[in-house]
Short mmCIF file of C-alpha atoms in Angstrom, two decimals:
data_model
loop_
_atom_site.label_atom_id
_atom_site.label_comp_id
_atom_site.label_asym_id
_atom_site.label_seq_id
_atom_site.Cartn_x
_atom_site.Cartn_y
_atom_site.Cartn_z
CA MET A 9 57.74 78.37 -120.71
CA SER A 10 57.26 74.96 -118.90
CA LEU A 11 54.01 74.66 -117.15
CA PHE A 12 55.62 71.92 -114.85
CA ALA A 13 58.51 74.22 -113.98
CA ARG A 14 56.21 77.04 -113.13
CA LEU A 15 54.09 74.57 -110.87
CA ILE A 16 57.28 73.56 -109.04
CA TYR A 17 58.50 77.09 -108.35
CA SER A 18 54.93 77.98 -107.20
CA SER A 19 54.79 75.10 -104.94
CA LEU A 20 58.41 75.84 -103.57
CA MET A 21 57.15 79.45 -103.03
CA TRP A 22 54.12 78.63 -101.44
CA LYS A 23 55.92 76.39 -99.06
CA ALA A 24 58.26 78.98 -98.24
CA ARG A 25 55.44 81.47 -97.52
CA ARG A 26 53.83 78.92 -95.25
CA ARG A 27 57.03 78.75 -93.31
CA ALA A 28 57.50 82.54 -93.13
CA GLY A 29 55.79 82.77 -89.70
CA SER A 30 59.18 82.44 -88.09
CA THR A 31 61.91 84.97 -88.65
CA THR A 32 64.65 82.87 -90.04
CA PRO A 33 64.77 79.57 -91.97
CA ARG A 34 64.53 76.29 -90.11
CA GLU A 35 67.18 75.37 -87.67
CA PRO A 36 69.50 72.52 -88.53
CA GLU A 37 68.34 70.24 -85.78
CA GLN A 38 64.47 70.47 -86.91
CA PRO A 39 63.47 67.55 -89.04
CA GLY A 40 63.48 69.52 -92.09
CA ASN A 41 67.20 69.40 -92.24
CA PRO A 42 68.00 65.71 -91.99
CA ARG A 43 71.62 66.17 -92.99
CA GLY A 44 72.25 68.50 -89.86
CA GLU A 45 74.35 70.99 -91.77
CA ALA A 46 74.90 74.42 -90.98
CA VAL A 47 71.98 76.85 -91.41
CA HIS A 48 73.76 79.01 -93.91
CA LEU A 49 74.58 75.67 -96.04
CA GLU A 50 70.98 74.89 -95.95
CA THR A 51 70.04 78.33 -96.97
CA GLY A 52 72.22 78.32 -99.83
CA ARG A 53 71.11 75.01 -101.13
CA ARG A 54 67.54 76.12 -100.73
CA GLY A 55 68.39 79.18 -102.61
CA GLU A 56 70.00 77.34 -105.53
CA MET A 57 66.98 74.97 -105.73
CA LEU A 58 64.55 78.08 -105.78
CA ALA A 59 66.84 79.77 -108.41
CA TYR A 60 67.07 76.88 -110.84
CA TRP A 61 63.22 76.29 -110.89
CA TYR A 62 62.71 80.21 -111.27
CA LEU A 63 64.99 80.22 -114.32
CA ARG A 64 63.11 77.03 -115.61
CA SER A 65 59.77 78.84 -115.27
CA VAL A 66 60.96 81.88 -117.11
CA GLY A 67 62.24 79.75 -120.09
CA TYR A 68 65.83 79.11 -119.30
CA VAL A 69 67.29 75.74 -120.46
CA VAL A 70 69.44 74.78 -117.50
CA VAL A 71 72.32 72.59 -118.60
CA ALA A 72 74.72 72.56 -115.69
CA ARG A 73 74.43 72.79 -111.91
CA ASN A 74 77.23 73.45 -109.37
CA LEU A 75 79.98 72.89 -112.11
CA ARG A 76 83.53 73.24 -111.10
CA MET A 77 85.96 73.19 -114.33
CA TRP A 78 89.03 72.00 -112.16
CA PRO A 79 90.20 72.14 -108.56
CA GLY A 80 90.52 75.68 -107.60
CA ALA A 81 88.29 77.06 -110.07
CA GLY A 82 85.25 79.11 -109.58
CA GLU A 83 82.23 77.12 -109.26
CA LEU A 84 79.50 77.86 -111.90
CA ASP A 85 76.22 77.69 -109.77
CA LEU A 86 73.90 77.41 -112.92
CA VAL A 87 74.57 77.27 -116.58
CA GLY A 88 71.66 77.83 -118.92
CA TRP A 89 70.48 79.05 -122.37
CA ASP A 90 68.25 82.05 -122.48
CA GLY A 91 67.19 81.74 -126.19
CA LYS A 92 70.36 81.87 -128.06
CA ILE A 93 72.46 83.29 -125.22
CA LEU A 94 74.62 81.28 -122.85
CA ALA A 95 73.99 82.59 -119.22
CA PHE A 96 76.40 81.80 -116.31
CA VAL A 97 74.49 82.43 -113.32
CA GLU A 98 75.65 83.17 -109.80
CA VAL A 99 73.12 82.52 -107.05
CA LYS A 100 73.27 84.58 -103.86
CA THR A 101 71.06 83.92 -100.91
CA ARG A 102 70.70 85.85 -97.76
CA THR A 103 68.52 85.76 -94.70
CA SER A 104 69.01 89.20 -93.76
CA ASP A 105 69.78 92.57 -95.53
CA ALA A 106 71.87 93.85 -92.77
CA ALA A 107 75.01 93.25 -95.11
CA GLY A 108 73.20 94.71 -98.15
CA PRO A 109 71.24 92.91 -100.88
CA PRO A 110 72.39 89.24 -101.77
CA GLU A 111 73.91 90.33 -105.15
CA ALA A 112 76.34 92.63 -103.54
CA ALA A 113 78.17 89.70 -102.08
CA VAL A 114 79.57 88.88 -105.74
CA THR A 115 82.99 90.37 -105.44
CA GLN A 116 85.28 91.30 -108.24
CA ARG A 117 87.66 88.42 -107.17
CA GLN A 118 84.53 86.17 -107.51
CA GLN A 119 83.38 87.59 -110.65
CA GLU A 120 87.06 87.05 -112.23
CA ARG A 121 86.84 83.45 -111.21
CA ILE A 122 83.58 82.90 -112.63
CA VAL A 123 84.55 84.41 -115.98
CA GLN A 124 87.66 82.39 -115.90
CA SER A 125 85.48 79.24 -115.61
CA ALA A 126 82.90 80.56 -118.18
CA ARG A 127 85.58 80.98 -120.88
CA PHE A 128 87.06 77.46 -120.35
CA TYR A 129 83.41 76.10 -120.63
CA VAL A 130 82.67 77.92 -123.69
CA ARG A 131 85.97 76.58 -125.23
CA ARG A 132 84.94 73.23 -124.54
CA LEU A 133 81.68 73.68 -126.45
CA ARG A 134 83.76 73.81 -129.52
CA GLN A 135 81.11 75.98 -131.39
CA LYS A 136 82.12 78.73 -133.67
CA ALA A 137 80.71 81.66 -131.85
CA VAL A 138 78.53 81.45 -128.56
CA ASN A 139 77.19 84.76 -126.98
CA TYR A 140 77.13 84.38 -123.29
CA ARG A 141 76.62 86.78 -120.32
CA PHE A 142 76.59 86.70 -116.48
CA ASP A 143 73.44 86.87 -114.52
CA ILE A 144 72.59 86.81 -110.64
CA VAL A 145 69.97 85.49 -109.10
CA SER A 146 69.29 87.09 -105.79
CA VAL A 147 67.27 85.33 -103.39
CA ALA A 148 66.36 87.06 -100.11
CA TRP A 149 64.47 85.82 -97.15
CA GLU A 150 61.76 88.18 -96.13
CA PRO A 151 60.13 87.30 -92.87
CA GLN A 152 56.50 88.35 -93.92
CA LYS A 153 56.74 86.65 -97.39
CA GLY A 154 59.34 83.91 -97.34
CA TYR A 155 61.84 83.95 -100.15
CA ALA A 156 61.99 86.57 -102.68
CA VAL A 157 63.69 85.57 -106.00
CA ARG A 158 65.07 88.42 -108.51
CA LEU A 159 66.94 87.80 -111.81
CA ILE A 160 69.36 90.24 -112.66
CA LYS A 161 70.61 89.76 -116.38
CA ASP A 162 74.14 90.90 -117.60
CA ALA A 163 74.96 91.62 -113.94
CA PHE A 164 78.73 92.01 -114.51
CA LYS A 165 80.85 92.10 -117.68
CA ALA A 166 84.13 89.83 -118.60
CA GLU A 167 87.07 92.02 -119.33
CA PRO A 168 88.13 91.90 -122.78
CA ARG A 169 91.32 89.58 -123.39
#
């Protein structure tokens, strides 16, 4: 495990806890969002950053972020090695549990698109045999604590071809 990754992740979580006094993440017109993007885009971007550093802190070697294999293909949020297994990681971030936990938002159609992109990615590696799986990092906003990050390994399976 990388001490550097653990320090970065810890500092991001500390910052989120300090900001947790409000009930929602920062609004777009505030100084913390210089791009002026919609709140949900800022929330998603922050969730992916937290997921990236969390995975690094638990030993993943991340090799790609926000990878789209071709136009119209599913985006691979994070691709990384967990030991000898290549993990394709979908990141879901939510600021409310009204619609259920973040991982519930990974629909069957989205899973199929991720699987299709992952298979293409593995073919491009040109290695004999690559063991891979599909993980989900669930990032939830908790007003009292800030963001809570949870890794779900082997969250869904690819249908056999």
